[in-house]
Amino acid sequence: MTSLTLRCISRRADTHDVASWQFAPLAETLPPVLAGQCVTLHTEIDGKPHCRAYTLSSSPQDSCWQVTIKDVGLVSHHLHQTLQVGDHIRADGPFGEFNLTALPCERPLLLSAGSGITPMWAMLRDELAKRPNADIRFIHSARSPADVIFADELTHLAKVHSGLRCALVLEQAPADHPWIGRLTPTMLAELAPDLHERHVYLCGPAPYMTAASTMLAELGLSPEQLHQESFGLPPAEPAAATSDHFWLTLKKSGKKVKILPGQTLLAALEAAGETMMAACRAGVCGACRCTTAGNIERQSVMTLSAQDLESGVALACSCTAQGDICLDY
C-alpha cells in the first residue's frame, strides 16, 4: 500500500455538515485508483496520532483525489475544523474491493444513504466516462433535500446521460416529492422493475444496509447479485447479563484486558484505555492488523494473506474472541 504526502488544493461545502477536499501529491505521482476505493488520512489531535479511512469521491479520470466527509466523529470533526487549502496531510492507499471494476455489471442498480453516496458517485462518474449510454439506476436515501450530497451534479448527469435514472428517497420533503419516507419494496418495484436482471451495489450506515439487504433478499434477489460496503461493521449484539468474559493479554506489557463475547478486539482495547491504530473500522483497510494466539473469529479477512491467517494475524476491528487470547500489535 502506498503512503504519500498530499497538499490540499480545494475545499468546498457540499451541505450544512458535509465538505469535500481535493488533494494533489506533494512530490510523488498519485497511484492508480479504482472508483469506489478508499484512502486513510493521518492527522494529529492534541498531539496524538489519529487516522481514518475515507472513500475517494473522485473518479480515476480526475487529476486529483477528492474526499467528501461528514462532520461526525472525532477525526472527521477535526478535519472540518482544521484542514484548509495549502495544508499537507499524509495518506495511505488506495485500497478496497468495492468497485465496478472488480465487480462489473452491464446494468447496475446503485443504492446508497447518507455518506454512502461517496463510492457510488465515484463509480457512477467512472462508469459513465467509460460507457456514456450505460443503463444505470441510482436510488439515494437522505433525511431532507438539504442533506443530499452532490444533488446538483446528479441532476446534471441525469440530463446528459439518457440511460441514467436517479431517484431521491427523502424522509422529510415537500408534499409533491414522489418518494417520501424510507425505501420500501413498493418504491423499489417502481424505480427498478427489472431488479432481478441487475446487480445491486449497496452502501450506507449499518441500519440502512441491514434493512436494504433484508428487503432485497425478501424480493428474491440472489446473494450473488448483491455487493455491499458499509461505514463500520454493524454493532455486535449485546451479551446476555452474565459474568462470562475472556481475557485479552497484551504481549508487550503483559496487561490483561477483559473482552466480552461478541466484542471486537479493538472495542475491548479502547474500552480499557489502550490506543491502537484503526482507520476504516470495517475490516477493509488493514490499519488495525495484529497477531493473536488463541481461538478467534474473523468477520473480515480482507488484506490478509493465507500466510497471515496461518500466523494468527487478524484485523482487530472485525475480530472477536472465542476464548482467552494473547495479542501483539
mmCIF file of C-alpha atoms in Angstrom:
data_model
loop_
_atom_site.group_PDB
_atom_site.id
_atom_site.type_symbol
_atom_site.label_atom_id
_atom_site.label_comp_id
_atom_site.label_asym_id
_atom_site.label_seq_id
_atom_site.Cartn_x
_atom_site.Cartn_y
_atom_site.Cartn_z
ATOM 1 C CA MET A 1 0.000 0.000 0.000
ATOM 2 C CA THR A 2 1.384 3.404 -0.997
ATOM 3 C CA SER A 3 1.992 6.152 1.573
ATOM 4 C CA LEU A 4 2.341 9.701 0.278
ATOM 5 C CA THR A 5 2.028 13.331 1.300
ATOM 6 C CA LEU A 6 -0.839 15.309 -0.225
ATOM 7 C CA ARG A 7 -1.435 19.047 -0.488
ATOM 8 C CA CYS A 8 -4.966 20.366 -0.155
ATOM 9 C CA ILE A 9 -5.782 22.387 -3.289
ATOM 10 C CA SER A 10 -9.509 22.955 -2.772
ATOM 11 C CA ARG A 11 -12.193 22.824 -0.098
ATOM 12 C CA ARG A 12 -15.910 23.039 -0.818
ATOM 13 C CA ALA A 13 -19.017 22.914 1.369
ATOM 14 C CA ASP A 14 -21.469 20.352 -0.042
ATOM 15 C CA THR A 15 -24.199 20.515 2.607
ATOM 16 C CA HIS A 16 -24.558 22.048 6.071
ATOM 17 C CA ASP A 17 -22.408 19.262 7.571
ATOM 18 C CA VAL A 18 -20.521 17.763 4.602
ATOM 19 C CA ALA A 19 -17.480 19.128 2.797
ATOM 20 C CA SER A 20 -15.176 17.943 0.012
ATOM 21 C CA TRP A 21 -11.421 18.401 -0.145
ATOM 22 C CA GLN A 22 -9.283 17.957 -3.256
ATOM 23 C CA PHE A 23 -5.661 16.897 -2.996
ATOM 24 C CA ALA A 24 -2.626 16.834 -5.255
ATOM 25 C CA PRO A 25 0.582 14.908 -4.480
ATOM 26 C CA LEU A 26 3.317 16.971 -2.880
ATOM 27 C CA ALA A 27 6.187 15.197 -4.651
ATOM 28 C CA GLU A 28 5.046 11.763 -5.770
ATOM 29 C CA THR A 29 2.546 10.989 -8.503
ATOM 30 C CA LEU A 30 -0.860 9.688 -7.484
ATOM 31 C CA PRO A 31 -1.024 5.883 -7.639
ATOM 32 C CA PRO A 32 -3.659 4.208 -9.830
ATOM 33 C CA VAL A 33 -7.089 4.037 -8.222
ATOM 34 C CA LEU A 34 -10.344 2.214 -8.901
ATOM 35 C CA ALA A 35 -13.602 4.102 -8.468
ATOM 36 C CA GLY A 36 -15.022 3.205 -5.060
ATOM 37 C CA GLN A 37 -11.715 2.647 -3.291
ATOM 38 C CA CYS A 38 -10.637 4.293 -0.026
ATOM 39 C CA VAL A 39 -7.610 6.062 1.408
ATOM 40 C CA THR A 40 -6.509 6.513 5.001
ATOM 41 C CA LEU A 41 -5.818 10.086 6.131
ATOM 42 C CA HIS A 42 -3.453 10.678 9.062
ATOM 43 C CA THR A 43 -3.640 13.639 11.412
ATOM 44 C CA GLU A 44 -2.801 14.685 14.968
ATOM 45 C CA ILE A 45 -5.317 15.708 17.624
ATOM 46 C CA ASP A 46 -3.959 17.143 20.856
ATOM 47 C CA GLY A 47 -0.535 15.793 19.959
ATOM 48 C CA LYS A 48 -1.743 12.215 19.441
ATOM 49 C CA PRO A 49 -1.782 10.471 16.038
ATOM 50 C CA HIS A 50 -5.140 9.518 14.580
ATOM 51 C CA CYS A 51 -6.238 8.132 11.246
ATOM 52 C CA ARG A 52 -9.483 7.464 9.430
ATOM 53 C CA ALA A 53 -10.385 5.762 6.167
ATOM 54 C CA TYR A 54 -12.456 7.709 3.631
ATOM 55 C CA THR A 55 -13.804 6.721 0.256
ATOM 56 C CA LEU A 56 -12.485 8.754 -2.648
ATOM 57 C CA SER A 57 -15.368 10.636 -4.231
ATOM 58 C CA SER A 58 -13.195 11.492 -7.230
ATOM 59 C CA SER A 59 -13.123 9.243 -10.283
ATOM 60 C CA PRO A 60 -9.981 7.715 -11.851
ATOM 61 C CA GLN A 61 -10.305 10.241 -14.701
ATOM 62 C CA ASP A 62 -9.743 13.161 -12.322
ATOM 63 C CA SER A 63 -6.269 14.673 -11.997
ATOM 64 C CA CYS A 64 -6.564 14.922 -8.208
ATOM 65 C CA TRP A 65 -8.045 12.961 -5.326
ATOM 66 C CA GLN A 66 -11.187 14.112 -3.557
ATOM 67 C CA VAL A 67 -12.637 13.022 -0.227
ATOM 68 C CA THR A 68 -16.104 14.010 0.935
ATOM 69 C CA ILE A 69 -16.538 13.941 4.701
ATOM 70 C CA LYS A 70 -19.481 14.398 7.052
ATOM 71 C CA ASP A 71 -18.741 16.347 10.238
ATOM 72 C CA VAL A 72 -19.318 13.481 12.644
ATOM 73 C CA GLY A 73 -16.798 11.636 14.797
ATOM 74 C CA LEU A 74 -13.520 12.773 16.328
ATOM 75 C CA VAL A 75 -11.260 12.702 13.249
ATOM 76 C CA SER A 76 -13.865 13.948 10.783
ATOM 77 C CA HIS A 77 -14.786 16.868 13.048
ATOM 78 C CA HIS A 78 -11.115 17.723 13.471
ATOM 79 C CA LEU A 79 -10.594 17.793 9.694
ATOM 80 C CA HIS A 80 -13.663 20.010 9.260
ATOM 81 C CA GLN A 81 -12.252 22.411 11.825
ATOM 82 C CA THR A 82 -8.637 22.484 10.694
ATOM 83 C CA LEU A 83 -7.921 21.180 7.172
ATOM 84 C CA GLN A 84 -7.579 24.140 4.810
ATOM 85 C CA VAL A 85 -6.268 24.851 1.309
ATOM 86 C CA GLY A 86 -2.474 24.669 1.283
ATOM 87 C CA ASP A 87 -2.231 22.229 4.193
ATOM 88 C CA HIS A 88 -0.339 18.949 3.887
ATOM 89 C CA ILE A 89 -1.643 15.581 5.030
ATOM 90 C CA ARG A 90 -0.337 12.024 4.856
ATOM 91 C CA ALA A 91 -2.433 9.408 3.089
ATOM 92 C CA ASP A 92 -2.168 5.631 2.661
ATOM 93 C CA GLY A 93 -3.843 3.764 -0.147
ATOM 94 C CA PRO A 94 -5.833 3.316 -2.195
ATOM 95 C CA PHE A 95 -7.450 0.066 -1.020
ATOM 96 C CA GLY A 96 -10.796 -1.709 -1.146
ATOM 97 C CA GLU A 97 -12.597 -4.170 -3.383
ATOM 98 C CA PHE A 98 -15.972 -2.416 -3.585
ATOM 99 C CA ASN A 99 -15.881 -1.134 -7.154
ATOM 100 C CA LEU A 100 -17.429 -1.779 -10.543
ATOM 101 C CA THR A 101 -14.061 -2.755 -11.995
ATOM 102 C CA ALA A 102 -13.650 -5.735 -9.678
ATOM 103 C CA LEU A 103 -17.434 -6.362 -9.623
ATOM 104 C CA PRO A 104 -18.531 -5.488 -13.179
ATOM 105 C CA CYS A 105 -22.136 -5.345 -14.322
ATOM 106 C CA GLU A 106 -23.812 -4.152 -17.515
ATOM 107 C CA ARG A 107 -26.897 -2.779 -15.748
ATOM 108 C CA PRO A 108 -26.082 -1.756 -12.162
ATOM 109 C CA LEU A 109 -28.519 -0.558 -9.519
ATOM 110 C CA LEU A 110 -26.776 1.744 -7.037
ATOM 111 C CA LEU A 111 -28.395 2.053 -3.597
ATOM 112 C CA SER A 112 -26.951 4.436 -1.030
ATOM 113 C CA ALA A 113 -27.855 6.501 2.002
ATOM 114 C CA GLY A 114 -26.147 9.449 3.657
ATOM 115 C CA SER A 115 -22.370 9.433 3.227
ATOM 116 C CA GLY A 116 -22.681 6.108 1.433
ATOM 117 C CA ILE A 117 -23.128 8.161 -1.714
ATOM 118 C CA THR A 118 -19.365 8.787 -1.947
ATOM 119 C CA PRO A 119 -18.278 5.474 -3.550
ATOM 120 C CA MET A 120 -21.442 5.499 -5.689
ATOM 121 C CA TRP A 121 -20.631 8.969 -7.009
ATOM 122 C CA ALA A 122 -17.121 7.860 -7.945
ATOM 123 C CA MET A 123 -18.338 4.638 -9.579
ATOM 124 C CA LEU A 124 -21.168 6.398 -11.399
ATOM 125 C CA ARG A 125 -18.893 9.020 -12.949
ATOM 126 C CA ASP A 126 -16.290 6.409 -13.868
ATOM 127 C CA GLU A 127 -18.854 4.122 -15.469
ATOM 128 C CA LEU A 128 -20.431 6.935 -17.494
ATOM 129 C CA ALA A 129 -16.990 8.051 -18.663
ATOM 130 C CA LYS A 130 -16.411 4.535 -19.996
ATOM 131 C CA ARG A 131 -19.985 3.870 -21.174
ATOM 132 C CA PRO A 132 -21.898 7.156 -21.697
ATOM 133 C CA ASN A 133 -25.117 5.325 -22.589
ATOM 134 C CA ALA A 134 -24.952 2.786 -19.731
ATOM 135 C CA ASP A 135 -28.271 1.658 -18.243
ATOM 136 C CA ILE A 136 -27.867 2.653 -14.581
ATOM 137 C CA ARG A 137 -30.407 3.116 -11.804
ATOM 138 C CA PHE A 138 -29.348 5.200 -8.798
ATOM 139 C CA ILE A 139 -31.546 5.434 -5.689
ATOM 140 C CA HIS A 140 -30.218 7.561 -2.845
ATOM 141 C CA SER A 141 -31.823 7.991 0.578
ATOM 142 C CA ALA A 142 -31.371 11.076 2.763
ATOM 143 C CA ARG A 143 -33.092 12.924 5.559
ATOM 144 C CA SER A 144 -34.097 16.017 3.542
ATOM 145 C CA PRO A 145 -33.243 17.883 0.314
ATOM 146 C CA ALA A 146 -30.624 19.866 2.270
ATOM 147 C CA ASP A 147 -28.841 16.617 3.187
ATOM 148 C CA VAL A 148 -28.375 15.311 -0.363
ATOM 149 C CA ILE A 149 -24.683 15.339 -1.302
ATOM 150 C CA PHE A 150 -23.919 16.059 -4.986
ATOM 151 C CA ALA A 151 -27.579 16.903 -5.639
ATOM 152 C CA ASP A 152 -26.953 19.381 -8.477
ATOM 153 C CA GLU A 153 -24.291 17.181 -10.040
ATOM 154 C CA LEU A 154 -26.635 14.170 -10.043
ATOM 155 C CA THR A 155 -29.344 16.214 -11.744
ATOM 156 C CA HIS A 156 -26.881 17.328 -14.405
ATOM 157 C CA LEU A 157 -25.624 13.791 -15.087
ATOM 158 C CA ALA A 158 -29.180 12.503 -15.467
ATOM 159 C CA LYS A 159 -29.873 15.213 -18.046
ATOM 160 C CA VAL A 160 -26.853 14.451 -20.218
ATOM 161 C CA HIS A 161 -26.898 10.641 -19.960
ATOM 162 C CA SER A 162 -30.128 9.149 -21.260
ATOM 163 C CA GLY A 163 -29.513 5.736 -19.686
ATOM 164 C CA LEU A 164 -29.199 7.104 -16.145
ATOM 165 C CA ARG A 165 -32.246 7.253 -13.897
ATOM 166 C CA CYS A 166 -31.836 8.870 -10.461
ATOM 167 C CA ALA A 167 -34.307 8.977 -7.583
ATOM 168 C CA LEU A 168 -34.071 10.574 -4.143
ATOM 169 C CA VAL A 169 -35.923 8.957 -1.246
ATOM 170 C CA LEU A 170 -36.326 11.639 1.432
ATOM 171 C CA GLU A 171 -37.649 11.276 4.967
ATOM 172 C CA GLN A 172 -38.629 14.958 5.004
ATOM 173 C CA ALA A 173 -39.656 16.572 1.721
ATOM 174 C CA PRO A 174 -42.311 18.806 0.140
ATOM 175 C CA ALA A 175 -45.653 17.104 -0.372
ATOM 176 C CA ASP A 176 -45.145 16.939 -4.143
ATOM 177 C CA HIS A 177 -41.907 14.954 -3.876
ATOM 178 C CA PRO A 178 -42.600 11.469 -5.297
ATOM 179 C CA TRP A 179 -40.537 9.416 -2.837
ATOM 180 C CA ILE A 180 -41.156 10.397 0.791
ATOM 181 C CA GLY A 181 -40.214 8.239 3.772
ATOM 182 C CA ARG A 182 -37.778 5.365 3.729
ATOM 183 C CA LEU A 183 -37.038 2.981 0.890
ATOM 184 C CA THR A 184 -39.759 0.337 0.593
ATOM 185 C CA PRO A 185 -40.342 -2.720 -1.626
ATOM 186 C CA THR A 186 -43.057 -0.740 -3.442
ATOM 187 C CA MET A 187 -40.605 2.052 -4.241
ATOM 188 C CA LEU A 188 -38.032 -0.450 -5.465
ATOM 189 C CA ALA A 189 -40.600 -2.149 -7.692
ATOM 190 C CA GLU A 190 -41.470 1.179 -9.309
ATOM 191 C CA LEU A 191 -37.938 2.534 -9.608
ATOM 192 C CA ALA A 192 -36.277 -0.726 -10.649
ATOM 193 C CA PRO A 193 -38.960 -3.060 -12.044
ATOM 194 C CA ASP A 194 -36.203 -5.183 -13.603
ATOM 195 C CA LEU A 195 -34.436 -5.640 -10.262
ATOM 196 C CA HIS A 196 -33.709 -9.333 -10.814
ATOM 197 C CA GLU A 197 -31.859 -8.552 -14.041
ATOM 198 C CA ARG A 198 -29.456 -6.166 -12.294
ATOM 199 C CA HIS A 199 -26.608 -6.361 -9.827
ATOM 200 C CA VAL A 200 -27.079 -4.163 -6.767
ATOM 201 C CA TYR A 201 -24.297 -2.102 -5.172
ATOM 202 C CA LEU A 202 -25.182 -1.041 -1.643
ATOM 203 C CA CYS A 203 -23.501 1.395 0.734
ATOM 204 C CA GLY A 204 -24.576 3.422 3.753
ATOM 205 C CA PRO A 205 -24.976 3.372 7.539
ATOM 206 C CA ALA A 206 -25.325 -0.059 9.140
ATOM 207 C CA PRO A 207 -29.113 0.178 9.880
ATOM 208 C CA TYR A 208 -29.796 1.164 6.263
ATOM 209 C CA MET A 209 -27.586 -1.650 4.979
ATOM 210 C CA THR A 210 -29.374 -4.206 7.137
ATOM 211 C CA ALA A 211 -32.833 -3.014 6.105
ATOM 212 C CA ALA A 212 -31.970 -2.779 2.401
ATOM 213 C CA SER A 213 -30.202 -6.148 2.186
ATOM 214 C CA THR A 214 -33.089 -7.827 4.031
ATOM 215 C CA MET A 215 -35.572 -6.183 1.654
ATOM 216 C CA LEU A 216 -33.619 -7.296 -1.402
ATOM 217 C CA ALA A 217 -33.434 -10.872 -0.131
ATOM 218 C CA GLU A 218 -37.190 -10.889 0.513
ATOM 219 C CA LEU A 219 -37.730 -9.650 -3.046
ATOM 220 C CA GLY A 220 -35.802 -12.671 -4.297
ATOM 221 C CA LEU A 221 -32.511 -11.063 -5.304
ATOM 222 C CA SER A 222 -29.797 -13.717 -5.241
ATOM 223 C CA PRO A 223 -26.804 -13.142 -2.924
ATOM 224 C CA GLU A 224 -24.512 -13.228 -5.973
ATOM 225 C CA GLN A 225 -26.228 -10.101 -7.304
ATOM 226 C CA LEU A 226 -25.626 -8.023 -4.154
ATOM 227 C CA HIS A 227 -22.339 -6.217 -3.496
ATOM 228 C CA GLN A 228 -22.027 -4.032 -0.439
ATOM 229 C CA GLU A 229 -19.772 -1.873 1.669
ATOM 230 C CA SER A 230 -20.652 -0.183 4.932
ATOM 231 C CA PHE A 231 -19.081 2.531 7.039
ATOM 232 C CA GLY A 232 -18.366 0.492 10.138
ATOM 233 C CA LEU A 233 -19.441 -3.027 10.979
ATOM 234 C CA PRO A 234 -22.904 -3.489 12.474
ATOM 235 C CA PRO A 235 -22.740 -3.334 16.267
ATOM 236 C CA ALA A 236 -22.451 -6.689 17.990
ATOM 237 C CA GLU A 237 -25.490 -7.996 19.776
ATOM 238 C CA PRO A 238 -25.178 -7.136 23.470
ATOM 239 C CA ALA A 239 -24.130 -10.077 25.579
ATOM 240 C CA ALA A 240 -26.699 -11.531 27.932
ATOM 241 C CA ALA A 241 -26.460 -10.443 31.556
ATOM 242 C CA THR A 242 -23.689 -12.726 32.740
ATOM 243 C CA SER A 243 -20.265 -12.583 34.296
ATOM 244 C CA ASP A 244 -18.809 -14.587 31.410
ATOM 245 C CA HIS A 245 -15.896 -12.953 29.678
ATOM 246 C CA PHE A 246 -12.489 -13.773 28.249
ATOM 247 C CA TRP A 247 -9.069 -12.278 28.923
ATOM 248 C CA LEU A 248 -7.077 -10.469 26.282
ATOM 249 C CA THR A 249 -3.387 -10.428 27.299
ATOM 250 C CA LEU A 250 -1.197 -7.781 25.663
ATOM 251 C CA LYS A 251 2.094 -9.434 24.756
ATOM 252 C CA LYS A 252 4.317 -6.356 25.132
ATOM 253 C CA SER A 253 3.092 -5.186 28.533
ATOM 254 C CA GLY A 254 1.507 -8.286 29.995
ATOM 255 C CA LYS A 255 -1.619 -6.258 30.761
ATOM 256 C CA LYS A 256 -4.866 -8.226 30.861
ATOM 257 C CA VAL A 257 -7.957 -6.696 29.255
ATOM 258 C CA LYS A 258 -11.473 -8.035 29.740
ATOM 259 C CA ILE A 259 -13.251 -8.860 26.461
ATOM 260 C CA LEU A 260 -16.921 -9.846 26.292
ATOM 261 C CA PRO A 261 -18.412 -12.418 23.922
ATOM 262 C CA GLY A 262 -19.205 -10.666 20.635
ATOM 263 C CA GLN A 263 -16.998 -7.653 21.428
ATOM 264 C CA THR A 264 -14.287 -6.867 18.896
ATOM 265 C CA LEU A 265 -10.654 -6.833 19.921
ATOM 266 C CA LEU A 266 -10.477 -3.143 19.027
ATOM 267 C CA ALA A 267 -13.530 -2.276 21.131
ATOM 268 C CA ALA A 268 -12.113 -4.137 24.125
ATOM 269 C CA LEU A 269 -8.758 -2.378 23.817
ATOM 270 C CA GLU A 270 -10.314 1.067 23.532
ATOM 271 C CA ALA A 271 -12.658 0.377 26.455
ATOM 272 C CA ALA A 272 -9.554 -0.395 28.523
ATOM 273 C CA GLY A 273 -7.895 2.868 27.518
ATOM 274 C CA GLU A 274 -5.444 1.308 25.053
ATOM 275 C CA THR A 275 -4.602 3.115 21.816
ATOM 276 C CA MET A 276 -4.489 1.177 18.551
ATOM 277 C CA MET A 277 -4.191 2.432 15.002
ATOM 278 C CA ALA A 278 -7.592 1.981 13.318
ATOM 279 C CA ALA A 279 -8.994 3.699 10.267
ATOM 280 C CA CYS A 280 -11.960 2.138 8.482
ATOM 281 C CA ARG A 281 -13.323 0.090 11.427
ATOM 282 C CA ALA A 282 -14.979 -2.136 8.832
ATOM 283 C CA GLY A 283 -12.353 -4.795 8.172
ATOM 284 C CA VAL A 284 -11.244 -3.200 4.912
ATOM 285 C CA CYS A 285 -8.107 -1.089 5.265
ATOM 286 C CA GLY A 286 -5.822 -3.295 7.351
ATOM 287 C CA ALA A 287 -4.672 -0.483 9.672
ATOM 288 C CA CYS A 288 -5.509 -2.485 12.810
ATOM 289 C CA ARG A 289 -3.514 -5.606 11.920
ATOM 290 C CA CYS A 290 -2.416 -7.550 14.960
ATOM 291 C CA THR A 291 -1.103 -11.006 15.795
ATOM 292 C CA THR A 292 -3.155 -13.267 18.006
ATOM 293 C CA ALA A 293 -2.669 -16.577 19.786
ATOM 294 C CA GLY A 294 -5.869 -18.307 20.824
ATOM 295 C CA ASN A 295 -9.322 -19.020 19.475
ATOM 296 C CA ILE A 296 -10.724 -16.089 17.471
ATOM 297 C CA GLU A 297 -13.451 -15.492 14.910
ATOM 298 C CA ARG A 298 -12.753 -13.161 11.993
ATOM 299 C CA GLN A 299 -15.608 -11.210 10.391
ATOM 300 C CA SER A 300 -13.253 -9.920 7.686
ATOM 301 C CA VAL A 301 -10.035 -11.253 6.160
ATOM 302 C CA MET A 302 -9.563 -8.500 3.596
ATOM 303 C CA THR A 303 -5.876 -7.533 3.113
ATOM 304 C CA LEU A 304 -4.829 -10.778 4.862
ATOM 305 C CA SER A 305 -2.897 -13.480 3.019
ATOM 306 C CA ALA A 306 -3.113 -17.216 3.618
ATOM 307 C CA GLN A 307 0.227 -16.962 5.426
ATOM 308 C CA ASP A 308 -1.192 -14.166 7.627
ATOM 309 C CA LEU A 309 -4.112 -16.356 8.619
ATOM 310 C CA GLU A 310 -1.847 -19.281 9.455
ATOM 311 C CA SER A 311 0.295 -16.960 11.595
ATOM 312 C CA GLY A 312 -2.670 -15.685 13.611
ATOM 313 C CA VAL A 313 -2.794 -12.232 12.025
ATOM 314 C CA ALA A 314 -6.214 -10.596 12.424
ATOM 315 C CA LEU A 315 -7.970 -7.267 11.954
ATOM 316 C CA ALA A 316 -8.837 -6.059 15.451
ATOM 317 C CA CYS A 317 -11.869 -4.058 14.301
ATOM 318 C CA SER A 318 -13.561 -7.142 12.871
ATOM 319 C CA CYS A 319 -12.409 -9.984 15.070
ATOM 320 C CA THR A 320 -13.940 -11.422 18.241
ATOM 321 C CA ALA A 321 -12.537 -13.733 20.915
ATOM 322 C CA GLN A 322 -13.800 -17.248 21.414
ATOM 323 C CA GLY A 323 -11.646 -17.751 24.500
ATOM 324 C CA ASP A 324 -8.634 -16.243 26.260
ATOM 325 C CA ILE A 325 -6.129 -14.894 23.736
ATOM 326 C CA CYS A 326 -2.775 -13.161 23.556
ATOM 327 C CA LEU A 327 -2.440 -10.084 21.358
ATOM 328 C CA ASP A 328 0.587 -8.345 19.857
ATOM 329 C CA TYR A 329 0.402 -5.075 17.899
#
